[in-house]
mmCIF file of C-alpha atoms in Angstrom:
data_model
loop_
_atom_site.group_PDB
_atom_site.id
_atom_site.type_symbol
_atom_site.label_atom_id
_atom_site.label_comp_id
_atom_site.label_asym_id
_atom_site.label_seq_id
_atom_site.Cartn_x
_atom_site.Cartn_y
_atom_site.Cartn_z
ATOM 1 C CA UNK A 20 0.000 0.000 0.000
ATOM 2 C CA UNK A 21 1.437 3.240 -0.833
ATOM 3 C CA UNK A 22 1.878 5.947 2.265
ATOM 4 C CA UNK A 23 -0.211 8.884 1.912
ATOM 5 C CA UNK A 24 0.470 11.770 1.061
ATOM 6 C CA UNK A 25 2.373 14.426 3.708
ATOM 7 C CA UNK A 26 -0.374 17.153 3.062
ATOM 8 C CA UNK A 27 -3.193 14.944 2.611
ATOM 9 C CA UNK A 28 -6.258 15.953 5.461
ATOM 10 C CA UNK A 29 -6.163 13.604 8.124
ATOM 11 C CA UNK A 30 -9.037 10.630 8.074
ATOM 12 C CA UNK A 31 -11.907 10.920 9.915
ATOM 13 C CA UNK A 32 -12.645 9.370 13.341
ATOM 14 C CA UNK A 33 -13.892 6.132 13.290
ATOM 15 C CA UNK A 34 -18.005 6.361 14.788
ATOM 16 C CA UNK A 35 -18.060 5.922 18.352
ATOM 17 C CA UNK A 36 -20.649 3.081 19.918
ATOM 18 C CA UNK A 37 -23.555 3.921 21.327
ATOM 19 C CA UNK A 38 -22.159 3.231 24.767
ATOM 20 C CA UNK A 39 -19.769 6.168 23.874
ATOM 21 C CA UNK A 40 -16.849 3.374 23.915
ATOM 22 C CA UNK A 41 -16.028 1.988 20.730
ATOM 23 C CA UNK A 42 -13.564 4.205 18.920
ATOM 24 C CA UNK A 43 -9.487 5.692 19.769
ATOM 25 C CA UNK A 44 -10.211 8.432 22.119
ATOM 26 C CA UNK A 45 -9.561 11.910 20.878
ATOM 27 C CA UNK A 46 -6.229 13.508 22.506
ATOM 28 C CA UNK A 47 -5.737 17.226 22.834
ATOM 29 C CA UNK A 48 -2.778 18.956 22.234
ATOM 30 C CA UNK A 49 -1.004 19.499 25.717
ATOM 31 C CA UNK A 50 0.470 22.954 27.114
ATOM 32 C CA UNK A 51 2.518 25.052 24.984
ATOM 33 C CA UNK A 52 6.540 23.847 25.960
ATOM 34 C CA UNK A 53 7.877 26.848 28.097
ATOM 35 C CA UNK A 54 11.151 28.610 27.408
ATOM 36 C CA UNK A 55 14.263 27.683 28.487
ATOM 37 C CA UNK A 56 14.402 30.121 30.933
ATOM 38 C CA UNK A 57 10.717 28.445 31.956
ATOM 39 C CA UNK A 58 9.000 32.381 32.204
ATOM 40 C CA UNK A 59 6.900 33.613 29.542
ATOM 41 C CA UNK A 60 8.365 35.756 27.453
ATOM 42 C CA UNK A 61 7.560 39.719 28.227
ATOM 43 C CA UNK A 62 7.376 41.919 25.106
ATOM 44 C CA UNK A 63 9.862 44.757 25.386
ATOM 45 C CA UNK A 64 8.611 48.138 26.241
ATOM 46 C CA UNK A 65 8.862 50.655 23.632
ATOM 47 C CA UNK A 66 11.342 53.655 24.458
ATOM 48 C CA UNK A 67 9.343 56.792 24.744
ATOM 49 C CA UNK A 68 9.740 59.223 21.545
ATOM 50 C CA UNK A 69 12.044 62.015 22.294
ATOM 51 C CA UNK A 70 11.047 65.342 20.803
ATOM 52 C CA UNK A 71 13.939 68.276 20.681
ATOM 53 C CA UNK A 72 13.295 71.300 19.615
ATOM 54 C CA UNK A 73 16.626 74.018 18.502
ATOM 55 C CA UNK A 74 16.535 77.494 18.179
ATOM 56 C CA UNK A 75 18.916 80.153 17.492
ATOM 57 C CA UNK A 76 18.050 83.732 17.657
ATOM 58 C CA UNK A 77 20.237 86.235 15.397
ATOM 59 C CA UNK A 78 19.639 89.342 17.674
ATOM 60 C CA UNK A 79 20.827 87.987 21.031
ATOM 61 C CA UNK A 80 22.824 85.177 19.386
ATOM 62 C CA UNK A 81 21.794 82.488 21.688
ATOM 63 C CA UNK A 82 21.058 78.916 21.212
ATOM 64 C CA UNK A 83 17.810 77.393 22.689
ATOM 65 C CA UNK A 84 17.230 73.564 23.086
ATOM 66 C CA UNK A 85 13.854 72.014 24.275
ATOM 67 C CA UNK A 86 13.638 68.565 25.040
ATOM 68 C CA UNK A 87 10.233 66.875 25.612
ATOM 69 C CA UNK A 88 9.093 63.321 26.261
ATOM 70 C CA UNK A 89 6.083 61.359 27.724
ATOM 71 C CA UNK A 90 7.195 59.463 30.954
ATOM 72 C CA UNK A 91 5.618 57.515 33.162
ATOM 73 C CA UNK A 92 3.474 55.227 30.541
ATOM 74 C CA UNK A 93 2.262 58.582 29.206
ATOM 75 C CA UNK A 94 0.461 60.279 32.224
ATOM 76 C CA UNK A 95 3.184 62.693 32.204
ATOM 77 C CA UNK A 96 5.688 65.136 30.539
ATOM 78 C CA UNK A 97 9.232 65.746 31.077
ATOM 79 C CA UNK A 98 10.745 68.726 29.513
ATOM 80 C CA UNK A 99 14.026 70.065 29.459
ATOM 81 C CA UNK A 100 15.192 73.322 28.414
ATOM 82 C CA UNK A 101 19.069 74.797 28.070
ATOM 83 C CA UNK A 102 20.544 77.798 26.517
ATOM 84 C CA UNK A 103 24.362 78.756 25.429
ATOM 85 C CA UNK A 104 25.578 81.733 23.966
ATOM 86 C CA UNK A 105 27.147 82.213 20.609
ATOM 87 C CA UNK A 106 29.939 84.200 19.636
ATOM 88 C CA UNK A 107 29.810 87.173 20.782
ATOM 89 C CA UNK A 108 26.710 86.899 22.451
ATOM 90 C CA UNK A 109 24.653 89.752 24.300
ATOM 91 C CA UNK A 110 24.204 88.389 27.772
ATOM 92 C CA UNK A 111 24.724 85.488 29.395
ATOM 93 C CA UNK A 112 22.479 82.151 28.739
ATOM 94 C CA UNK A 113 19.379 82.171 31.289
ATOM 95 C CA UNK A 114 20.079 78.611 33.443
ATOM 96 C CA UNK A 115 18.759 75.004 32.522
ATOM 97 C CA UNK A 116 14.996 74.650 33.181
ATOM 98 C CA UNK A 117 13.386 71.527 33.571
ATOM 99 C CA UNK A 118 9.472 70.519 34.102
ATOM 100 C CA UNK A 119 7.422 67.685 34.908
ATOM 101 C CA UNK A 120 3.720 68.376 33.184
ATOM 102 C CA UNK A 121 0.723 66.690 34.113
ATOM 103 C CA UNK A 122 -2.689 66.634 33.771
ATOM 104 C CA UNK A 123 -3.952 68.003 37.609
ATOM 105 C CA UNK A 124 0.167 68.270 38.750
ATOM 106 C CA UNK A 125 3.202 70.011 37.545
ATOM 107 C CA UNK A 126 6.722 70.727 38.636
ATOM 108 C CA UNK A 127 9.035 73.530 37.577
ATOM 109 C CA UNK A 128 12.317 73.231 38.320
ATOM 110 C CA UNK A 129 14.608 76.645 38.552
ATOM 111 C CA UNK A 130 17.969 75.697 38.356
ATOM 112 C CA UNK A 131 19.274 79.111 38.686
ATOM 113 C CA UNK A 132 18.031 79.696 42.606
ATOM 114 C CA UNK A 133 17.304 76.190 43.122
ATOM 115 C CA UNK A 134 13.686 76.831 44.022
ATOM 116 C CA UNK A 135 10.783 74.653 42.272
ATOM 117 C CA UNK A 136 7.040 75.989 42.022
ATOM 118 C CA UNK A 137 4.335 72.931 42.284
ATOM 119 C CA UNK A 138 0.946 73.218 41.051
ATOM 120 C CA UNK A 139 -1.737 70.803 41.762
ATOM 121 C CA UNK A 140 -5.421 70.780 40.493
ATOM 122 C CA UNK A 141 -8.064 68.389 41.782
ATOM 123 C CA UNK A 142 -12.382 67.908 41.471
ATOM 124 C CA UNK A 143 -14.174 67.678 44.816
ATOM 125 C CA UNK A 144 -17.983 66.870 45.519
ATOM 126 C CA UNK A 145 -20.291 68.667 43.181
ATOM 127 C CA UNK A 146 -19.027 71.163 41.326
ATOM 128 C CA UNK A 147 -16.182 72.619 43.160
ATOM 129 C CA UNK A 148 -12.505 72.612 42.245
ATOM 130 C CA UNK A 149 -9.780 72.809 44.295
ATOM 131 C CA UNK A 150 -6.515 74.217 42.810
ATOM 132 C CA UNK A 151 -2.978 75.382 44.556
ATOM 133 C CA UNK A 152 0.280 76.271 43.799
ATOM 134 C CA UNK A 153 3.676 76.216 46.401
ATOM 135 C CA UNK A 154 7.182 78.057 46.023
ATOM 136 C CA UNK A 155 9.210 75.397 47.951
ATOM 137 C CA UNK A 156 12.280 78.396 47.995
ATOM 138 C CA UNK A 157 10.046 81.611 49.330
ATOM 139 C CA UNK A 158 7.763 79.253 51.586
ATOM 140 C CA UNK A 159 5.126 80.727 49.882
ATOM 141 C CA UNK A 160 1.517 79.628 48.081
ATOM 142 C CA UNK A 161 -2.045 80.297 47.025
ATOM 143 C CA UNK A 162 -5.169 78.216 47.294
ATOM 144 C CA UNK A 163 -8.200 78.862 45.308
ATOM 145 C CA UNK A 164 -11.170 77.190 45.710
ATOM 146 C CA UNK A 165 -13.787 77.704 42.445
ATOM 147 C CA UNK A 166 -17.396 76.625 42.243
ATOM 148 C CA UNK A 167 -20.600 76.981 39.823
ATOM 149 C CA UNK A 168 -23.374 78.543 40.728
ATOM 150 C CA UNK A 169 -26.638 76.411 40.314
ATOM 151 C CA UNK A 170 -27.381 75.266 36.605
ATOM 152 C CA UNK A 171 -26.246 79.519 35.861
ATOM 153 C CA UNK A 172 -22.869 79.927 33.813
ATOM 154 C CA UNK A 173 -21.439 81.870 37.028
ATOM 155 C CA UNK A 174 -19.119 80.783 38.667
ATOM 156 C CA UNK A 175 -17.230 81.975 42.113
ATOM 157 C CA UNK A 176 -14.047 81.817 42.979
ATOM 158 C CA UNK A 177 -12.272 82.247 46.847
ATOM 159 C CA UNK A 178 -8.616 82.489 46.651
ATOM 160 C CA UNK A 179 -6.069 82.679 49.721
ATOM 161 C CA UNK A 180 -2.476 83.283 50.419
ATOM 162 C CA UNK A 181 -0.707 80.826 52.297
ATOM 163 C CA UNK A 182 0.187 81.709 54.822
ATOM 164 C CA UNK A 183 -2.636 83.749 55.008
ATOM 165 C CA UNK A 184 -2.139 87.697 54.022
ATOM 166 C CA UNK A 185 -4.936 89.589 54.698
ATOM 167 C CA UNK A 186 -8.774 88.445 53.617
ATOM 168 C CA UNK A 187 -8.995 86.385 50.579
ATOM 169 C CA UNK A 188 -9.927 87.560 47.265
ATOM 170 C CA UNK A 189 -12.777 86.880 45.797
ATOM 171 C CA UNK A 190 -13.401 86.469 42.143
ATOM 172 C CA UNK A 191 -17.024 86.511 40.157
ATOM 173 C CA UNK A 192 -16.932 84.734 36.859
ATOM 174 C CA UNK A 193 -19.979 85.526 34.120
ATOM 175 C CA UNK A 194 -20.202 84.792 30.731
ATOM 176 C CA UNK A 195 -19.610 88.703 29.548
ATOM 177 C CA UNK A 196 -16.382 88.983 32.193
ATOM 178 C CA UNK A 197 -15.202 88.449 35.254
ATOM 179 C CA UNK A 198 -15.157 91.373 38.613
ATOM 180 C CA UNK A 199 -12.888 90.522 41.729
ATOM 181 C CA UNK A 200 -12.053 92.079 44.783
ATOM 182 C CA UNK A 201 -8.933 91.575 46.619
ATOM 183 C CA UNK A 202 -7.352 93.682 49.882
ATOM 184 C CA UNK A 203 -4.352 95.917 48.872
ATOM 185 C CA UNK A 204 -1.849 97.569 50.805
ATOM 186 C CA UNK A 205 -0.968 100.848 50.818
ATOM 187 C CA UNK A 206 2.879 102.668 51.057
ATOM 188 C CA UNK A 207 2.006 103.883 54.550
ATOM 189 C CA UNK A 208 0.921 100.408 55.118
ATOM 190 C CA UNK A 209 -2.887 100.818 55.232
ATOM 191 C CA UNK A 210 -5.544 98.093 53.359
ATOM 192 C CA UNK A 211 -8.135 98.699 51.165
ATOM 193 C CA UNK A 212 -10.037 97.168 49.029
ATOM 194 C CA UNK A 213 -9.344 96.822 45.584
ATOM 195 C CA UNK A 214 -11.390 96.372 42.393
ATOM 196 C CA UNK A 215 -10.445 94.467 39.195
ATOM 197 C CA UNK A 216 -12.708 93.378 36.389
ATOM 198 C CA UNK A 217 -13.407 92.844 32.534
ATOM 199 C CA UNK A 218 -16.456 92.734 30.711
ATOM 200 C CA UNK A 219 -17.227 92.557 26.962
ATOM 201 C CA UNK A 220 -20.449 93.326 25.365
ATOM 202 C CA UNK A 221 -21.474 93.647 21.761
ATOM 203 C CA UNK A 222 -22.166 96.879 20.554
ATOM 204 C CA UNK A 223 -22.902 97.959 16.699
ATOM 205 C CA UNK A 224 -21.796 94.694 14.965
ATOM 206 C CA UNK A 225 -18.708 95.026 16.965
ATOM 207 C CA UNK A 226 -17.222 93.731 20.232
ATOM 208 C CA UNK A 227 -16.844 96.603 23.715
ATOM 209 C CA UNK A 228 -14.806 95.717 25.982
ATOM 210 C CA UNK A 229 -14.151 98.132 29.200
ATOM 211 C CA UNK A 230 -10.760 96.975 31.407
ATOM 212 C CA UNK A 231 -10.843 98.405 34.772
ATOM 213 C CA UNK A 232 -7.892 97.854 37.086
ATOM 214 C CA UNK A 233 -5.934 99.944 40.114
ATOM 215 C CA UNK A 234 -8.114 103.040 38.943
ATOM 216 C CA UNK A 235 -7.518 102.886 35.884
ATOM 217 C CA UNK A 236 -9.825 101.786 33.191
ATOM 218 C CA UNK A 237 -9.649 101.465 29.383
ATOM 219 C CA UNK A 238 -12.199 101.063 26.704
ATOM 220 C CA UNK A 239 -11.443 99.634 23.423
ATOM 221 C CA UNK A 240 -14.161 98.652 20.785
ATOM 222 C CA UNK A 241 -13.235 96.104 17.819
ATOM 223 C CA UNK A 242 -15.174 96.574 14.645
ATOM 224 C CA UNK A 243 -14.183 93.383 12.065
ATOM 225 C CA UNK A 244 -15.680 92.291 8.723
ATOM 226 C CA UNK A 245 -13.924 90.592 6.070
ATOM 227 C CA UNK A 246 -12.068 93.388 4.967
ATOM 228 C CA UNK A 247 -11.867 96.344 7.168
ATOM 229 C CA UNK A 248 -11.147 96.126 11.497
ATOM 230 C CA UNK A 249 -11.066 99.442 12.896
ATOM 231 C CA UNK A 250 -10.297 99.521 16.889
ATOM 232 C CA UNK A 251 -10.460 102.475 18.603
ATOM 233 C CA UNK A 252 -9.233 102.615 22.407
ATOM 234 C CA UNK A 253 -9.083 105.115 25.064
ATOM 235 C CA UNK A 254 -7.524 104.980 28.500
ATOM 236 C CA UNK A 255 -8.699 107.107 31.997
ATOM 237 C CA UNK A 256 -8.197 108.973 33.659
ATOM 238 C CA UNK A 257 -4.832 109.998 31.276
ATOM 239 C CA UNK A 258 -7.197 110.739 28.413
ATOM 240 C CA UNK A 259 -4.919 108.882 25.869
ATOM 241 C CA UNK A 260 -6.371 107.778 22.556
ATOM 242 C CA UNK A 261 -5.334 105.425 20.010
ATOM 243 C CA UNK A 262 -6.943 103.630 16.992
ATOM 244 C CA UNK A 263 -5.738 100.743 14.696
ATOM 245 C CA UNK A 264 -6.637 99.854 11.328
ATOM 246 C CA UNK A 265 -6.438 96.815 9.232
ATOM 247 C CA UNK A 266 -6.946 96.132 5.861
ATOM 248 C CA UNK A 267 -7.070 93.247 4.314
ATOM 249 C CA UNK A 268 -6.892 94.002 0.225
ATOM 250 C CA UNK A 269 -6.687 90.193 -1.114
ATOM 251 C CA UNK A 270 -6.227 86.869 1.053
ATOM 252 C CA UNK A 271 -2.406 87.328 0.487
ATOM 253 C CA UNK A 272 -2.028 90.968 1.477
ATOM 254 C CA UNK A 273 -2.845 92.937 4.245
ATOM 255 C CA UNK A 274 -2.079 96.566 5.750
ATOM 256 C CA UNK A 275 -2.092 97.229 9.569
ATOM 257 C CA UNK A 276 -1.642 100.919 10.874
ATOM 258 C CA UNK A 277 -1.967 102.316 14.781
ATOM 259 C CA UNK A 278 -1.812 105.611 15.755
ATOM 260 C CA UNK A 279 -0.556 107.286 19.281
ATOM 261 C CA UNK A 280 -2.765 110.505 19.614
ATOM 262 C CA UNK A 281 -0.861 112.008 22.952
ATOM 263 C CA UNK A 282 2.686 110.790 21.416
ATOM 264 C CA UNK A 283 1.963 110.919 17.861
ATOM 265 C CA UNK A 284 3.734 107.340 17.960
ATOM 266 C CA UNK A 285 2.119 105.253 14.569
ATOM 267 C CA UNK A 286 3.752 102.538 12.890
ATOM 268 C CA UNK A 287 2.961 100.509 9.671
ATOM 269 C CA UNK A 288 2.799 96.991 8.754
ATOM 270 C CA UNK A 289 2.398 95.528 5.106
ATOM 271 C CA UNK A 290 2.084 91.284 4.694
ATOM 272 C CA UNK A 291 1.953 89.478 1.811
ATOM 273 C CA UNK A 292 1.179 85.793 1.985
ATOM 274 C CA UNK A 293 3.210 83.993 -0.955
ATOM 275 C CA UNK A 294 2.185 80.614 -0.143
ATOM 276 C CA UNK A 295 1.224 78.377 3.189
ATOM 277 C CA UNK A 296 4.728 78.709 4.138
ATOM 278 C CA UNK A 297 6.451 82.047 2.920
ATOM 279 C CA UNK A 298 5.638 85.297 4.020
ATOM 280 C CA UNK A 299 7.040 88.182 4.029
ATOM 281 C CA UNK A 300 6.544 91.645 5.600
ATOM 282 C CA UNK A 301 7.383 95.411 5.736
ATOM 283 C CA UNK A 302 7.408 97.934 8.139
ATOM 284 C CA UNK A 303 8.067 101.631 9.774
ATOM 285 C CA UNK A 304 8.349 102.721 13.582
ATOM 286 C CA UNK A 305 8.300 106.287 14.019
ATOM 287 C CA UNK A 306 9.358 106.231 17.789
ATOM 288 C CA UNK A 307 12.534 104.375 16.833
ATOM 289 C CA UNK A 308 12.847 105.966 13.257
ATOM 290 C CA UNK A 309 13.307 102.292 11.946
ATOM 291 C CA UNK A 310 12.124 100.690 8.850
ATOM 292 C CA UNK A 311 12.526 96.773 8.571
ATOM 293 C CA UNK A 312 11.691 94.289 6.316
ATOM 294 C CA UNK A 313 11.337 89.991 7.129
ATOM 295 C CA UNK A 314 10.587 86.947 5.187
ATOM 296 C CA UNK A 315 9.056 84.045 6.812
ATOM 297 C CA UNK A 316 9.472 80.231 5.606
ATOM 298 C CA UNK A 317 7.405 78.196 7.948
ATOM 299 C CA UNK A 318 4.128 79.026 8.844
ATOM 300 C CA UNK A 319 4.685 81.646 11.129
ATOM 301 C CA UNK A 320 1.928 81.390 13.751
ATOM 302 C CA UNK A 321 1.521 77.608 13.165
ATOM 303 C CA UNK A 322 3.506 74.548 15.200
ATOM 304 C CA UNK A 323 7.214 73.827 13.783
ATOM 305 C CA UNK A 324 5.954 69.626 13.077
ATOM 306 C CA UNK A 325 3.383 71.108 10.441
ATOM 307 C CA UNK A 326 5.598 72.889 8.057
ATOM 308 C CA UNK A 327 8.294 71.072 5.688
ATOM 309 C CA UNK A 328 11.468 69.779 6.852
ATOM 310 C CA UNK A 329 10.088 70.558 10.492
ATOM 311 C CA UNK A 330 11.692 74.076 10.573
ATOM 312 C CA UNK A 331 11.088 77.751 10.294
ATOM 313 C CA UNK A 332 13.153 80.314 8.953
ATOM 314 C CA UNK A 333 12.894 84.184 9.654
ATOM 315 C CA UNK A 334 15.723 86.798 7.922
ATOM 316 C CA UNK A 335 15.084 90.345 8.828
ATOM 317 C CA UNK A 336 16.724 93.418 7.632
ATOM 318 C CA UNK A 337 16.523 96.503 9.825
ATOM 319 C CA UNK A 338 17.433 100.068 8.141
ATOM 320 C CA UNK A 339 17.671 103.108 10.676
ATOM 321 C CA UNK A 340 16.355 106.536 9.369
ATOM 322 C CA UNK A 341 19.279 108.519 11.020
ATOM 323 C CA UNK A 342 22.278 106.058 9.908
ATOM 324 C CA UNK A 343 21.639 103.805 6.987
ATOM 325 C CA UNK A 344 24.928 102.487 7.485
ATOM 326 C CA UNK A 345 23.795 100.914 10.332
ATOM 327 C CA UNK A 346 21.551 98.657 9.360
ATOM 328 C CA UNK A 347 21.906 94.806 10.199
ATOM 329 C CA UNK A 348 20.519 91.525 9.303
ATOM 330 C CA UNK A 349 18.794 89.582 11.664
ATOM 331 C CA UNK A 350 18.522 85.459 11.410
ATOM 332 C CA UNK A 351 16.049 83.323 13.379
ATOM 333 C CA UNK A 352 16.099 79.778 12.765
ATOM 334 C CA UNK A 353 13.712 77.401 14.703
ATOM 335 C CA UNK A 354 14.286 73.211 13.896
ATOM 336 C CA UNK A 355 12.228 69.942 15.409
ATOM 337 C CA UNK A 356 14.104 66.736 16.001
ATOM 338 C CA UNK A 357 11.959 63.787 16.720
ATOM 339 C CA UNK A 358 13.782 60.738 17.914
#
């Protein structure tokens, strides 16, 4: 008889009796044979990305480095920052920083006083929020306590010093603004009571909004449409009146002008929009007598991973009215790394 064939499906099994006894039993396949070491085997864990992020900035000829990577199987953040100095740099680098970013806790590390500020963030019962913040080098904090009022959009807030400093202030939240009050001291060392607040309103297919803070309050209204903003603003009690105006000609070009009524300051801005990722501008400061002129490659107001080759380049020339001769060339480069 000839041997069948390697492939060949195996042959059925032979009908069992109907006492349940009368064919080979069928044998399962036993346990899996261990390893060696006789452990399971444990997948390796992945190595966290590493983001870095350089910059060098022309005008003070430093060197910026940000490093950033999740930690802790993601639930957290460590960043790194450091600085040097180029040749001939204009002041020293600032020192190392370094931060641990969470979602209700965060650590900032300053390496230059060795101090570290901790902030912390958690929900209690209901609809209150609880929310502090410690200098571990001054000894000093603040806890604010923030709540909703009813099914209403207001909210309150009660905020305290610690160690306590006087009565805490106290902070009402709406949806057109915000008013708090707060105890202040004085230079001969007396306390009052001081308010703060912002509110917005819509006025004339435009936006009002009225900043009042240490006596002093100022007014500005925004006017925008697709083509024309026009935002006048005055301040009290100094009187002092300003106004900017925007243009916006084509989607690629656009005029900006302000004007200083009680210094006659103004300056102008022209941008033209080449593409996604070049732009370029031109512009005048009377109160420096200084015309300039940049190009942009990179999105300029976008994130560095969105534009090609991860970077963004800025060149700038800057032309003095009183000495031409002056003038100087200003290089901004800004490059992503992701390892």
């Amino acid at each position: 008889m000839a041997a069948p064939a390697l492939l060949s499906a195996p042959p059925p099994p032979p009908p069992m009796d109907e006492d349940g006894g009368g064919g080979a039993p069928h044998v399962s396949p036993g346990p899996a044979t261990p390893s060696p070491e006789g452990a399971p085997r444990i997948p390796p864990r992945r190595r966290p990305a590493v983001r870095v992020t350089s910059e060098f900035d022309g005008e003070t000829r430093l060197f910026s480095h940000r490093l950033s990577c999740r930690v802790m199987d993601g639930l957290a953040k460590l960043r790194v920052r450091v600085h040097h100095g180029g040749a001939g740099a204009a002041a020293p680098p600032p020192a190392p920083e370094v931060a641990l970013l969470a979602r209700n806790f965060s650590v900032a590390v300053d390496t230059a006083s060795r101090s570290a500020l901790l902030r912390g963030a958690a929900d209690l019962a209901g609809s209150l929020r609880l929310s502090a913040k410690h200098n571990t080098k001054e000894q000093k904090g603040e806890v604010a306590v923030r709540a909703n009022l009813g099914d209403s959009p207001c909210k309150i807030e009660l905020s305290s010093m610690v160690p306590p400093d006087g009565l805490p202030r106290t902070t009402f939240i709406f949806p057109n603004g915000e008013v708090s009050v707060k105890q202040k001291y004085l230079d001969e060392g007396d306390r009052i009571l001081s308010v703060n607040g912002i509110v917005r309103s819509h006025v004339l297919n435009g936006v009002c909004t009225a900043l009042y803070s240490d006596n002093e309050m100022n007014i500005k209204y925004r006017y925008k449409d697709e083509e024309l903003s026009f935002i006048p603003s005055l301040s009290l009690p100094s009187n002092s009146l300003s106004f900017a105006f925007k243009r916006q000609f084509t989607p690629s070009d656009k005029l900006s002008y302000r004007y200083q009524f009680d210094t006659n300051y103004w300056n102008a801005v022209y941008k033209h929009k080449a593409s996604k990722h070049v732009k370029w501008k031109a512009g005048y400061e009377s109160d420096q007598r200084l015309g300039w002129a940049s190009l942009w490659i990179g999105d300029a107001g976008g994130k560095t991973k969105e534009v090609p080759m991860k970077a963004k380049v800025q060149l700038t020339l800057k032309v003095p009215q009183d000495n031409v001769r002056n003038s100087a060339v200003m290089f901004h480069l800004k490059k992503r790394w992701d390892f």
